Amino acid sequence: MSVLVLHRNPLAAFPYRQWLNGDAPGLDGHAPYPGDLVVLAARDKIESAGERLPDDTDHDFTHLELFDTLDDDRVPARALALAEKYRITHVVAHHEADVALAARLRERLGLDGAWSADIMPFRDKALMKRLARGAGVEVAPHTVPGTAEQARAFAARHGFPVVLKDRAGYNSIGLSIIADQDELEQRLARAYRDGARDDLLVEAFVPGRMCHVDGLVVDGRTVAAWPSQYQYDLASFGTDPGPRVDLTLDVDDPLTPRLLLLIERTLAALKPEGSRLRTHAFHAEVFHTPDDRLVLCEIAARSGGAKIREVFEVLFGIQLAVQVTRAEAGLPLPALEGAVDERGRLRPRCMSGQVLTMKRPGLVRSLPAAPDEEWVKGFWLFAEEGQVIAPASGSADFLTAAVGSAPTRLACERALRALGARIVTQTQIVPLPGNGYGTPVRPAAPDGRTEAS
């Protein structure tokens, strides 16, 4: 038994060997993992979080190999070579950009777990929407515009604003909300300057608040899931200087059962009988419109970004990344304990949420102190005073992050908004001329962990 990990995150928050050993919250004991652990990691993600690059003396992997980025064209061949050398039996990938490669490797090697056809409905937004709509789940009008003229025709039919995004995108990177014809023409000139393409999606803008549902499926059955609601627009990461609050929904919120049911129907539509995708986390985003409709935006077969994994742990006492790592490594999961509902799912122990601020360019003059209130379950800084930082490159490029808990959503919201206001007040970033961004530094966290989602 041996595991290959494709890792596109900082390393400190992912102690894979401990997780495989069973040494993590919610696991039953410590049984040393007997096999090899081979990790291919992204240097850019480690450095952007301020972590020191590991050498051979400060990691517990059988083999660690760093690439400048996991988008390097050499990664697939190197992963296959290492898989053959170490006789890899399981492949693990937590990042949206790596699940397809992990699936191809499993398929090529004949390994357990999801193969390409199982992952594709969660990676190809056009296929995803077609399958969901076929199951009666509402999605926004959309098309795959092969040419600029097809995109213009769609906008003429549906009006502005329209949304243009990568068909297999993530973290809002490359997403544009286009307000008018002039802006559309500018975007199309860039997008189609090399001719026709089939990797973009254009869809009608859906008004309303974005909700998300996060959960864990074990052997084909959802064992824990809960909805939350963003109190901000994901696509505004480059212009939003204020606190971005995300809150779980109360048990008695009318939206809660509707969202959970919608996602069950979606999962069933995207995983037909015979799917090899049996145990996995999921992160789904759903619009709640002003006229009370639920419209699926998209769903991923992996845990959510930001601090969603930590929020989930506050809710249920289990960490999604730990569970998925062990499942994809072929290891048993501990018995899920705690109060369950009539469908056998875990009930949340409290409400939770997160408050985030985004990086913006300039010299960091001051940053907030770590809060010491008991209700704050985690706090992270992703910069240091005196550092020159670049603007946020995506919706997961944070300056600060905090996770809290409270008995109700309202109490949690009040506390998080007050904390967010304090964080903004205590943060000072001075714009600088030019584009001189500094060397990343180590983020600080009260519990010693660092992470960028």
Short mmCIF file of C-alpha atoms in Angstrom, two decimals, residues 81-399:
data_model
loop_
_atom_site.label_atom_id
_atom_site.label_comp_id
_atom_site.label_asym_id
_atom_site.label_seq_id
_atom_site.Cartn_x
_atom_site.Cartn_y
_atom_site.Cartn_z
CA ALA A 81 7.08 7.70 -13.22
CA LEU A 82 6.97 8.02 -9.42
CA ALA A 83 3.78 5.98 -9.29
CA GLU A 84 5.53 3.16 -11.10
CA LYS A 85 8.74 3.46 -9.07
CA TYR A 86 7.00 3.35 -5.68
CA ARG A 87 4.25 0.95 -6.78
CA ILE A 88 1.58 3.49 -5.88
CA THR A 89 -1.78 1.99 -4.94
CA HIS A 90 -3.76 5.20 -4.21
CA VAL A 91 -3.74 8.78 -5.51
CA VAL A 92 -4.88 11.78 -3.43
CA ALA A 93 -5.68 15.30 -4.67
CA HIS A 94 -7.56 18.01 -2.77
CA HIS A 95 -7.34 20.94 -5.18
CA GLU A 96 -9.85 21.48 -7.98
CA ALA A 97 -7.04 21.90 -10.50
CA ASP A 98 -5.59 18.46 -9.70
CA VAL A 99 -8.57 16.11 -9.40
CA ALA A 100 -8.62 15.42 -13.16
CA LEU A 101 -4.94 14.45 -13.25
CA ALA A 102 -5.43 12.24 -10.20
CA ALA A 103 -8.32 10.53 -11.98
CA ARG A 104 -6.22 9.98 -15.14
CA LEU A 105 -3.42 8.47 -13.08
CA ARG A 106 -5.80 6.06 -11.33
CA GLU A 107 -7.27 5.06 -14.65
CA ARG A 108 -3.89 4.58 -16.32
CA LEU A 109 -2.68 2.45 -13.40
CA GLY A 110 -5.98 0.64 -12.81
CA LEU A 111 -6.32 1.93 -9.23
CA ASP A 112 -9.33 2.30 -6.96
CA GLY A 113 -11.08 5.66 -6.82
CA ALA A 114 -12.60 8.05 -9.31
CA TRP A 115 -11.52 7.82 -12.95
CA SER A 116 -11.81 10.50 -15.63
CA ALA A 117 -15.43 9.81 -16.58
CA ASP A 118 -16.44 10.00 -12.90
CA ILE A 119 -14.76 13.38 -12.39
CA MET A 120 -15.77 15.03 -15.65
CA PRO A 121 -19.34 16.01 -14.60
CA PHE A 122 -17.81 17.98 -11.71
CA ARG A 123 -15.07 19.63 -13.79
CA ASP A 124 -16.86 20.48 -17.04
CA LYS A 125 -19.38 23.17 -16.15
CA ALA A 126 -21.31 22.71 -19.39
CA LEU A 127 -21.74 18.97 -18.83
CA MET A 128 -22.53 19.62 -15.17
CA LYS A 129 -25.35 22.00 -16.01
CA ARG A 130 -26.78 19.71 -18.68
CA LEU A 131 -26.94 16.73 -16.31
CA ALA A 132 -28.37 18.81 -13.46
CA ARG A 133 -31.04 20.36 -15.67
CA GLY A 134 -31.98 16.88 -16.88
CA ALA A 135 -32.70 15.97 -13.25
CA GLY A 136 -34.99 18.97 -12.79
CA VAL A 137 -32.42 21.20 -11.10
CA GLU A 138 -32.63 24.78 -12.36
CA VAL A 139 -29.47 26.28 -13.85
CA ALA A 140 -28.83 29.63 -15.53
CA PRO A 141 -29.27 29.89 -19.31
CA HIS A 142 -25.84 29.31 -20.80
CA THR A 143 -23.87 28.22 -23.84
CA VAL A 144 -20.34 27.33 -24.88
CA PRO A 145 -19.48 30.10 -27.39
CA GLY A 146 -17.06 28.76 -29.95
CA THR A 147 -16.69 32.21 -31.49
CA ALA A 148 -17.05 35.82 -30.42
CA GLU A 149 -20.17 36.10 -32.58
CA GLN A 150 -21.86 33.29 -30.66
CA ALA A 151 -21.12 35.10 -27.39
CA ARG A 152 -22.58 38.32 -28.83
CA ALA A 153 -25.71 36.47 -29.93
CA PHE A 154 -26.17 35.02 -26.44
CA ALA A 155 -25.88 38.47 -24.85
CA ALA A 156 -28.37 39.86 -27.37
CA ARG A 157 -30.90 37.15 -26.43
CA HIS A 158 -30.49 37.33 -22.66
CA GLY A 159 -29.37 40.91 -22.03
CA PHE A 160 -26.75 42.29 -19.68
CA PRO A 161 -25.06 41.57 -17.40
CA VAL A 162 -23.69 38.25 -18.64
CA VAL A 163 -21.06 36.08 -17.01
CA LEU A 164 -18.04 34.75 -18.90
CA LYS A 165 -15.95 32.08 -17.19
CA ASP A 166 -13.58 29.24 -17.88
CA ARG A 167 -15.45 26.01 -18.52
CA ALA A 168 -13.17 24.24 -16.02
CA GLY A 169 -12.30 27.25 -13.85
CA TYR A 170 -12.05 27.65 -10.08
CA ASN A 171 -11.57 30.33 -7.38
CA SER A 172 -13.28 32.91 -9.67
CA ILE A 173 -10.03 33.14 -11.67
CA GLY A 174 -10.84 34.34 -15.19
CA LEU A 175 -14.47 35.06 -14.32
CA SER A 176 -15.94 38.29 -15.69
CA ILE A 177 -19.34 39.84 -14.99
CA ILE A 178 -19.87 41.92 -18.11
CA ALA A 179 -22.13 44.95 -17.76
CA ASP A 180 -22.60 46.22 -21.30
CA GLN A 181 -21.76 45.81 -24.96
CA ASP A 182 -18.55 47.84 -24.84
CA GLU A 183 -17.16 45.75 -22.01
CA LEU A 184 -18.21 42.58 -23.83
CA GLU A 185 -16.34 43.62 -26.97
CA GLN A 186 -13.18 44.31 -25.00
CA ARG A 187 -13.36 40.93 -23.31
CA LEU A 188 -14.14 39.08 -26.54
CA ALA A 189 -11.24 40.74 -28.36
CA ARG A 190 -8.87 39.26 -25.80
CA ALA A 191 -10.61 35.90 -25.50
CA TYR A 192 -10.85 35.13 -29.23
CA ARG A 193 -7.74 36.82 -30.60
CA ASP A 194 -6.33 33.40 -31.53
CA GLY A 195 -9.58 32.16 -33.11
CA ALA A 196 -12.33 29.73 -32.11
CA ARG A 197 -12.22 27.89 -28.79
CA ASP A 198 -14.44 25.61 -26.71
CA ASP A 199 -13.16 26.17 -23.18
CA LEU A 200 -15.35 29.15 -22.19
CA LEU A 201 -18.87 29.33 -20.83
CA VAL A 202 -21.20 32.33 -21.07
CA GLU A 203 -24.29 32.42 -18.92
CA ALA A 204 -27.07 34.77 -17.94
CA PHE A 205 -26.55 36.69 -14.71
CA VAL A 206 -28.61 35.32 -11.80
CA PRO A 207 -29.52 37.92 -9.16
CA GLY A 208 -29.64 37.02 -5.51
CA ARG A 209 -27.49 35.81 -2.66
CA MET A 210 -25.06 32.95 -3.20
CA CYS A 211 -25.43 29.98 -0.87
CA HIS A 212 -23.10 27.02 -0.63
CA VAL A 213 -23.56 23.48 0.63
CA ASP A 214 -20.60 21.49 1.88
CA GLY A 215 -20.57 17.85 2.82
CA LEU A 216 -19.03 14.41 3.00
CA VAL A 217 -20.18 11.33 1.08
CA VAL A 218 -19.03 7.93 2.36
CA ASP A 219 -19.55 4.86 0.18
CA GLY A 220 -22.20 6.65 -1.86
CA ARG A 221 -24.19 8.05 1.10
CA THR A 222 -24.10 11.61 2.36
CA VAL A 223 -23.19 11.39 6.05
CA ALA A 224 -22.77 15.10 6.82
CA ALA A 225 -23.79 18.21 4.91
CA TRP A 226 -24.77 21.78 5.73
CA PRO A 227 -25.64 25.01 3.88
CA SER A 228 -24.07 28.42 4.35
CA GLN A 229 -24.56 31.78 2.71
CA TYR A 230 -21.92 34.19 1.45
CA GLN A 231 -22.62 37.74 2.58
CA TYR A 232 -20.48 39.08 -0.27
CA ASP A 233 -19.88 38.58 -4.00
CA LEU A 234 -17.15 36.04 -4.77
CA ALA A 235 -16.10 37.85 -7.95
CA SER A 236 -15.33 41.09 -6.07
CA PHE A 237 -12.10 39.74 -4.58
CA GLY A 238 -9.98 42.32 -6.40
CA THR A 239 -11.94 45.39 -5.30
CA ASP A 240 -13.40 44.53 -1.89
CA PRO A 241 -11.38 46.12 0.95
CA GLY A 242 -13.84 45.20 3.70
CA PRO A 243 -14.59 42.07 5.73
CA ARG A 244 -16.21 39.22 3.78
CA VAL A 245 -18.54 37.24 6.04
CA ASP A 246 -19.81 33.72 5.34
CA LEU A 247 -22.39 32.13 7.67
CA THR A 248 -23.99 28.74 8.20
CA LEU A 249 -27.79 28.61 8.05
CA ASP A 250 -29.84 27.79 11.14
CA VAL A 251 -31.49 24.38 11.49
CA ASP A 252 -34.94 25.96 11.27
CA ASP A 253 -34.12 28.26 8.33
CA PRO A 254 -36.59 27.42 5.53
CA LEU A 255 -33.72 27.38 3.05
CA THR A 256 -31.81 24.66 4.90
CA PRO A 257 -33.87 21.58 3.85
CA ARG A 258 -34.44 22.98 0.36
CA LEU A 259 -30.73 23.41 -0.26
CA LEU A 260 -29.86 19.98 1.13
CA LEU A 261 -32.49 18.31 -1.06
CA LEU A 262 -31.36 20.23 -4.16
CA ILE A 263 -27.79 19.06 -3.72
CA GLU A 264 -28.82 15.45 -3.19
CA ARG A 265 -30.66 15.57 -6.51
CA THR A 266 -27.63 17.17 -8.14
CA LEU A 267 -25.21 14.57 -6.79
CA ALA A 268 -27.47 11.78 -8.02
CA ALA A 269 -27.59 13.34 -11.48
CA LEU A 270 -23.81 13.71 -11.71
CA LYS A 271 -23.02 10.25 -10.34
CA PRO A 272 -24.91 7.64 -12.36
CA GLU A 273 -25.05 3.99 -11.38
CA GLY A 274 -21.60 2.50 -11.69
CA SER A 275 -19.72 5.69 -10.82
CA ARG A 276 -16.42 5.01 -9.10
CA LEU A 277 -16.73 8.27 -7.15
CA ARG A 278 -17.99 6.78 -3.89
CA THR A 279 -16.33 8.61 -1.00
CA HIS A 280 -15.60 12.31 -1.40
CA ALA A 281 -16.22 15.81 -0.10
CA PHE A 282 -18.32 18.25 -2.09
CA HIS A 283 -18.73 22.01 -2.36
CA ALA A 284 -21.80 23.33 -4.19
CA GLU A 285 -22.81 26.92 -4.90
CA VAL A 286 -26.46 27.86 -5.37
CA PHE A 287 -28.15 31.20 -6.08
CA HIS A 288 -31.16 32.12 -3.95
CA THR A 289 -33.03 34.57 -6.14
CA PRO A 290 -35.22 37.50 -5.01
CA ASP A 291 -38.30 35.54 -6.17
CA ASP A 292 -37.26 32.58 -3.95
CA ARG A 293 -35.88 30.21 -6.59
CA LEU A 294 -32.80 28.05 -6.08
CA VAL A 295 -30.52 28.02 -9.13
CA LEU A 296 -27.45 25.78 -9.19
CA CYS A 297 -24.27 27.66 -10.02
CA GLU A 298 -21.83 24.73 -9.83
CA ILE A 299 -20.63 21.85 -7.68
CA ALA A 300 -17.19 20.36 -7.07
CA ALA A 301 -16.26 16.90 -5.80
CA ARG A 302 -13.79 18.24 -3.23
CA SER A 303 -13.92 20.32 -0.07
CA GLY A 304 -14.47 24.06 -0.29
CA GLY A 305 -11.76 26.68 -0.09
CA ALA A 306 -11.25 29.60 2.27
CA LYS A 307 -11.81 28.23 5.80
CA ILE A 308 -14.79 26.04 4.91
CA ARG A 309 -13.00 22.91 6.15
CA GLU A 310 -12.48 24.56 9.53
CA VAL A 311 -16.10 25.73 9.68
CA PHE A 312 -17.20 22.17 8.91
CA GLU A 313 -15.03 20.89 11.73
CA VAL A 314 -16.68 23.34 14.14
CA LEU A 315 -20.10 22.11 12.99
CA PHE A 316 -19.53 18.37 13.05
CA GLY A 317 -16.20 17.62 14.71
CA ILE A 318 -14.73 16.05 11.57
CA GLN A 319 -12.23 17.54 9.15
CA LEU A 320 -13.11 17.03 5.50
CA ALA A 321 -9.52 16.92 4.25
CA VAL A 322 -8.62 14.25 6.81
CA GLN A 323 -11.59 12.07 5.91
CA VAL A 324 -11.01 12.35 2.17
CA THR A 325 -7.28 11.71 2.46
CA ARG A 326 -7.88 8.50 4.37
CA ALA A 327 -10.66 7.39 2.03
CA GLU A 328 -8.62 8.04 -1.11
CA ALA A 329 -5.69 6.22 0.53
CA GLY A 330 -7.85 3.13 0.98
CA LEU A 331 -7.97 3.43 4.78
CA PRO A 332 -11.07 2.95 6.93
CA LEU A 333 -12.90 5.97 8.27
CA PRO A 334 -13.82 6.06 11.95
CA ALA A 335 -17.41 5.55 12.97
CA LEU A 336 -19.21 8.88 12.72
CA GLU A 337 -20.37 9.76 16.20
CA GLY A 338 -22.82 12.30 17.45
CA ALA A 339 -26.49 13.16 17.11
CA VAL A 340 -27.97 12.21 13.74
CA ASP A 341 -31.20 13.18 12.01
CA GLU A 342 -33.89 10.88 10.64
CA ARG A 343 -31.76 10.24 7.54
CA GLY A 344 -28.75 9.15 9.57
CA ARG A 345 -26.77 12.35 9.00
CA LEU A 346 -24.80 14.23 11.61
CA ARG A 347 -26.55 17.23 13.15
CA PRO A 348 -24.54 20.43 13.59
CA ARG A 349 -23.42 21.07 17.15
CA CYS A 350 -23.66 24.86 16.79
CA MET A 351 -23.57 27.51 14.11
CA SER A 352 -20.34 28.77 12.60
CA GLY A 353 -18.89 31.08 9.98
CA GLN A 354 -15.82 32.86 8.75
CA VAL A 355 -14.71 36.42 8.12
CA LEU A 356 -12.07 37.10 5.47
CA THR A 357 -10.15 40.07 4.14
CA MET A 358 -8.40 40.06 0.79
CA LYS A 359 -4.86 41.03 -0.11
CA ARG A 360 -4.43 44.39 -1.77
CA PRO A 361 -1.21 45.82 -3.18
CA GLY A 362 1.17 47.92 -1.13
CA LEU A 363 3.35 48.08 1.95
CA VAL A 364 1.84 46.40 5.01
CA ARG A 365 2.21 48.92 7.83
CA SER A 366 0.06 47.21 10.44
CA LEU A 367 -1.94 44.01 10.93
CA PRO A 368 -4.46 42.98 13.60
CA ALA A 369 -3.47 41.09 16.70
CA ALA A 370 -4.79 37.56 17.07
CA PRO A 371 -8.17 37.70 18.85
CA ASP A 372 -8.33 35.90 22.17
CA GLU A 373 -12.09 35.49 22.50
CA GLU A 374 -13.18 31.91 23.21
CA TRP A 375 -15.73 31.90 20.37
CA VAL A 376 -12.94 32.48 17.81
CA LYS A 377 -11.88 28.98 16.75
CA GLY A 378 -9.05 29.98 14.43
CA PHE A 379 -7.26 33.05 13.13
CA TRP A 380 -4.74 33.30 10.30
CA LEU A 381 -2.53 36.05 8.86
CA PHE A 382 -1.11 35.72 5.35
CA ALA A 383 1.28 38.67 5.44
CA GLU A 384 3.65 40.39 7.84
CA GLU A 385 4.20 44.00 8.80
CA GLY A 386 6.87 45.52 6.57
CA GLN A 387 6.08 43.23 3.64
CA VAL A 388 5.12 44.54 0.20
CA ILE A 389 2.31 42.41 -1.18
CA ALA A 390 0.58 41.98 -4.53
CA PRO A 391 -3.19 42.28 -5.10
CA ALA A 392 -5.41 39.24 -4.66
CA SER A 393 -5.05 36.92 -7.63
CA GLY A 394 -8.24 34.98 -6.92
CA SER A 395 -11.09 34.61 -4.45
CA ALA A 396 -8.87 32.49 -2.16
CA ASP A 397 -5.96 34.96 -1.89
CA PHE A 398 -6.55 36.20 1.65
CA LEU A 399 -4.85 38.68 3.90
#
